[in-house]
């Protein structure tokens, strides 16, 4: 089955700096890669996603890049703000009959004011 | 608010007992996914239903079962509960066909004493 590795497990940045979180996946059939943000005690919230026919996608301060050959994808957050502090999860889905998500272990991002 | 609802919010019970968690998907969504989130295992896919039928199974124990009803709400039944079953249980829903985005409910926090 699919295996998703996520790094780093914790990340501290100064407000205004950029943050980068990286994930690798094992199943070459995977073709959908969402990112979720989870604040303490709350639901995972979809913040951005990318499909395998696209190399990069941006939405204001966040962007995701995908390298299918290397089987890795990354989340980039620019001009970080204290409200960006949360746990971020990457995930992968093969779409082969089911769109179940396999998640990475998460990255705890702390933005220091 | 994602539009996915889950009840109850919290559940405290004893080992050996049985509980039922309920999920109502977003209006129009035919797929329901159940995930378990624990500190040591992260977010893990349990089972998916699509329009009343089981579509995929993940790391779901034999003591756990689920179903999706004609009105598309879903229930996750957990029996012979053990201390290790204490976790957050999320359901997520998505539209069939080309829709891949999964939207999570607020979760049910289960504590087994």
Coordinates of C-alpha atoms in Angstrom, one line a residue:
Chain A
X1 CA 0.0 0.0 0.0
X2 CA 0.9 3.7 -0.1
X3 CA 3.4 5.1 2.4
X4 CA 3.8 8.8 3.0
X5 CA 6.8 10.3 4.8
X6 CA 6.7 13.9 6.0
X7 CA 9.5 16.1 7.2
X8 CA 10.3 17.9 9.4
X9 CA 8.1 16.9 12.4
X10 CA 8.5 20.3 14.0
X11 CA 9.3 23.7 12.4
X12 CA 9.8 27.1 14.1
X13 CA 10.0 30.2 12.0
X14 CA 10.0 33.9 12.7
X15 CA 6.9 35.8 11.6
X16 CA 7.3 37.0 8.0
X17 CA 9.7 34.2 7.1
X18 CA 8.9 31.3 4.8
X19 CA 8.1 27.7 5.8
X20 CA 8.6 24.6 3.7
X21 CA 7.3 21.1 4.5
X22 CA 8.3 18.1 2.4
X23 CA 6.6 14.8 1.7
X24 CA 7.5 11.7 -0.2
X25 CA 5.2 8.9 -1.3
X26 CA 5.8 5.3 -2.4
X27 CA 2.9 4.4 -4.8
X28 CA 3.6 5.6 -8.3
X29 CA -0.2 5.3 -9.0
X30 CA -1.0 8.1 -6.6
X31 CA -2.3 11.1 -8.4
X32 CA -3.9 13.4 -5.9
X33 CA -2.0 15.2 -3.1
X34 CA -3.9 17.4 -0.6
X35 CA -2.6 19.3 2.4
X36 CA -4.5 19.8 5.6
X37 CA -4.1 22.2 8.5
X38 CA -5.2 21.1 11.9
X39 CA -5.5 23.4 14.9
X40 CA -5.5 21.9 18.3
X41 CA -8.6 19.9 19.0
X42 CA -10.2 20.8 15.7
X43 CA -10.9 19.1 12.4
X44 CA -8.3 18.8 9.6
X45 CA -9.0 21.6 7.1
X46 CA -8.1 21.3 3.4
X47 CA -5.9 24.2 2.5
X48 CA -4.6 23.3 -0.9
X49 CA -4.3 20.3 -3.2
X50 CA -2.6 19.3 -6.4
X51 CA -3.2 16.7 -9.0
X52 CA -0.5 14.7 -10.9
X53 CA -1.0 16.6 -14.2
X54 CA 0.1 19.8 -12.5
X55 CA 3.6 20.7 -11.2
X56 CA 2.7 23.7 -9.1
X57 CA -0.3 25.4 -7.6
X58 CA -0.6 28.7 -5.7
X59 CA -3.2 30.2 -3.5
X60 CA -2.2 33.5 -2.0
X61 CA 0.6 32.8 0.5
X62 CA 0.6 29.1 0.1
X63 CA 1.9 27.0 -2.8
X64 CA 2.4 23.3 -3.4
X65 CA 4.9 21.7 -5.8
X66 CA 4.9 18.2 -7.1
X67 CA 7.7 16.1 -8.6
X68 CA 6.2 12.9 -9.9
X69 CA 9.5 11.5 -11.1
X70 CA 11.0 11.8 -7.6
X71 CA 7.7 11.1 -5.9
X72 CA 7.8 14.1 -3.6
X73 CA 5.7 17.1 -3.0
X74 CA 6.1 20.2 -0.9
X75 CA 4.1 22.9 0.8
X76 CA 5.5 26.4 0.8
X77 CA 4.0 29.1 3.1
X78 CA 5.4 32.7 2.6
X79 CA 5.1 35.7 4.9
X80 CA 4.1 33.5 7.8
X81 CA 1.8 34.9 10.4
X82 CA 1.1 33.7 14.0
X83 CA -2.3 32.3 12.8
X84 CA -0.4 29.9 10.5
X85 CA 0.7 28.0 13.7
X86 CA -0.9 24.5 13.5
X87 CA -0.1 20.9 12.5
X88 CA 0.1 20.4 8.8
X89 CA -0.6 17.0 7.1
X90 CA 0.2 15.9 3.6
X91 CA -1.6 13.1 2.0
X92 CA -1.7 11.0 -1.1
X93 CA -4.5 9.2 -2.9
X94 CA -4.3 6.8 -5.8
X95 CA -7.9 7.0 -6.8
X96 CA -7.9 3.4 -7.8
X97 CA -11.6 2.5 -7.0
X98 CA -11.3 4.5 -3.7
X99 CA -10.1 8.0 -2.9
X100 CA -8.9 7.0 0.5
X101 CA -6.1 9.3 1.8
X102 CA -2.8 8.1 3.3
X103 CA -1.5 10.8 5.6
X104 CA 2.0 11.8 6.6
X105 CA 2.7 12.0 10.4
X106 CA 2.3 15.8 10.4
X107 CA 4.5 18.8 10.9
X108 CA 3.9 21.1 13.9
X109 CA 4.6 24.7 12.6
X110 CA 5.2 27.4 15.2
X111 CA 5.3 31.0 13.9
X112 CA 7.1 33.2 16.5
X113 CA 5.9 36.8 16.6
Chain B
X1 CA -17.7 24.8 9.1
X2 CA -17.3 22.1 6.6
X3 CA -20.9 21.0 6.4
X4 CA -20.1 17.6 7.8
X5 CA -21.6 16.9 11.2
X6 CA -20.6 14.2 13.8
X7 CA -22.2 13.2 17.0
X8 CA -21.5 12.9 19.8
X9 CA -18.6 15.3 20.3
X10 CA -17.2 13.4 23.3
X11 CA -17.8 9.9 24.5
X12 CA -16.4 8.3 27.7
X13 CA -17.0 4.6 28.2
X14 CA -15.5 1.5 29.8
X15 CA -13.5 -1.3 28.4
X16 CA -15.6 -4.0 26.9
X17 CA -18.4 -1.7 26.0
X18 CA -19.9 -0.9 22.5
X19 CA -20.5 2.6 21.1
X20 CA -21.9 4.1 17.9
X21 CA -20.5 7.2 16.3
X22 CA -22.7 9.1 13.8
X23 CA -21.8 11.2 10.7
X24 CA -23.9 13.2 8.3
X25 CA -22.1 14.2 5.1
X26 CA -22.3 17.5 3.3
X27 CA -25.4 17.9 1.2
X28 CA -24.9 16.2 -2.1
X29 CA -21.8 14.1 -1.1
X30 CA -22.2 10.4 -1.7
X31 CA -18.9 9.2 -0.2
X32 CA -18.2 8.9 3.5
X33 CA -14.8 8.1 4.9
X34 CA -13.9 7.2 8.5
X35 CA -10.5 8.0 10.0
X36 CA -8.9 7.4 13.4
X37 CA -6.5 9.9 14.8
X38 CA -4.3 8.8 17.7
X39 CA -1.0 10.3 19.0
X40 CA 1.1 7.3 18.1
X41 CA -0.5 6.3 14.8
X42 CA -1.5 9.7 13.3
X43 CA -4.5 9.9 10.9
X44 CA -5.4 6.4 9.6
X45 CA -8.1 5.5 7.1
X46 CA -10.6 3.0 8.4
X47 CA -13.3 2.5 5.9
X48 CA -15.2 4.2 3.0
X49 CA -18.8 4.0 1.9
X50 CA -20.2 5.2 -1.3
X51 CA -23.9 5.6 -1.8
X52 CA -24.7 2.9 0.7
X53 CA -22.1 0.4 -0.3
X54 CA -18.7 -0.4 1.2
X55 CA -16.0 0.9 -1.2
X56 CA -12.7 0.3 0.6
X57 CA -11.3 -0.9 3.9
X58 CA -8.2 0.2 5.6
X59 CA -6.7 -0.5 9.0
X60 CA -10.1 -1.3 10.5
X61 CA -10.2 -3.9 13.3
X62 CA -12.7 -6.7 13.2
X63 CA -14.3 -5.3 16.3
X64 CA -15.3 -2.2 14.3
X65 CA -18.0 -2.0 11.7
X66 CA -19.7 0.7 9.7
X67 CA -22.7 1.3 7.5
X68 CA -24.2 4.0 5.4
X69 CA -28.0 4.4 5.3
X70 CA -30.3 5.4 2.5
X71 CA -30.3 9.1 3.7
X72 CA -26.4 8.8 3.3
X73 CA -25.6 9.3 7.0
X74 CA -23.1 6.8 8.3
X75 CA -22.5 5.1 11.6
X76 CA -19.3 3.6 12.9
X77 CA -19.8 0.9 15.5
X78 CA -17.0 0.0 17.9
X79 CA -17.4 -3.0 20.2
X80 CA -15.4 -4.8 22.9
X81 CA -13.6 -1.6 23.5
X82 CA -10.0 -1.5 24.7
X83 CA -8.0 1.2 26.2
X84 CA -6.1 1.6 22.9
X85 CA -9.2 2.5 21.1
X86 CA -9.2 5.9 22.7
X87 CA -8.7 8.4 19.9
X88 CA -10.3 11.0 17.8
X89 CA -12.6 9.6 15.1
X90 CA -13.3 11.7 12.1
X91 CA -15.5 11.2 9.2
X92 CA -15.0 13.0 5.9
X93 CA -17.2 13.3 2.9
X94 CA -16.7 14.0 -0.8
X95 CA -18.7 14.3 -4.0
X96 CA -18.6 11.3 -6.3
X97 CA -17.0 11.2 -9.7
X98 CA -14.4 13.9 -10.3
X99 CA -14.6 15.4 -6.8
X100 CA -11.6 14.3 -4.8
X101 CA -11.7 16.9 -2.0
X102 CA -12.5 15.4 1.3
X103 CA -14.1 17.6 4.0
X104 CA -13.8 16.6 7.6
X105 CA -16.3 16.7 10.3
X106 CA -15.5 18.0 13.8
X107 CA -14.7 14.5 15.1
X108 CA -15.8 12.4 18.1
X109 CA -13.3 12.1 20.9
X110 CA -13.6 8.6 22.4
X111 CA -12.1 7.9 25.8
X112 CA -12.1 4.3 27.0
X113 CA -11.4 3.9 30.7

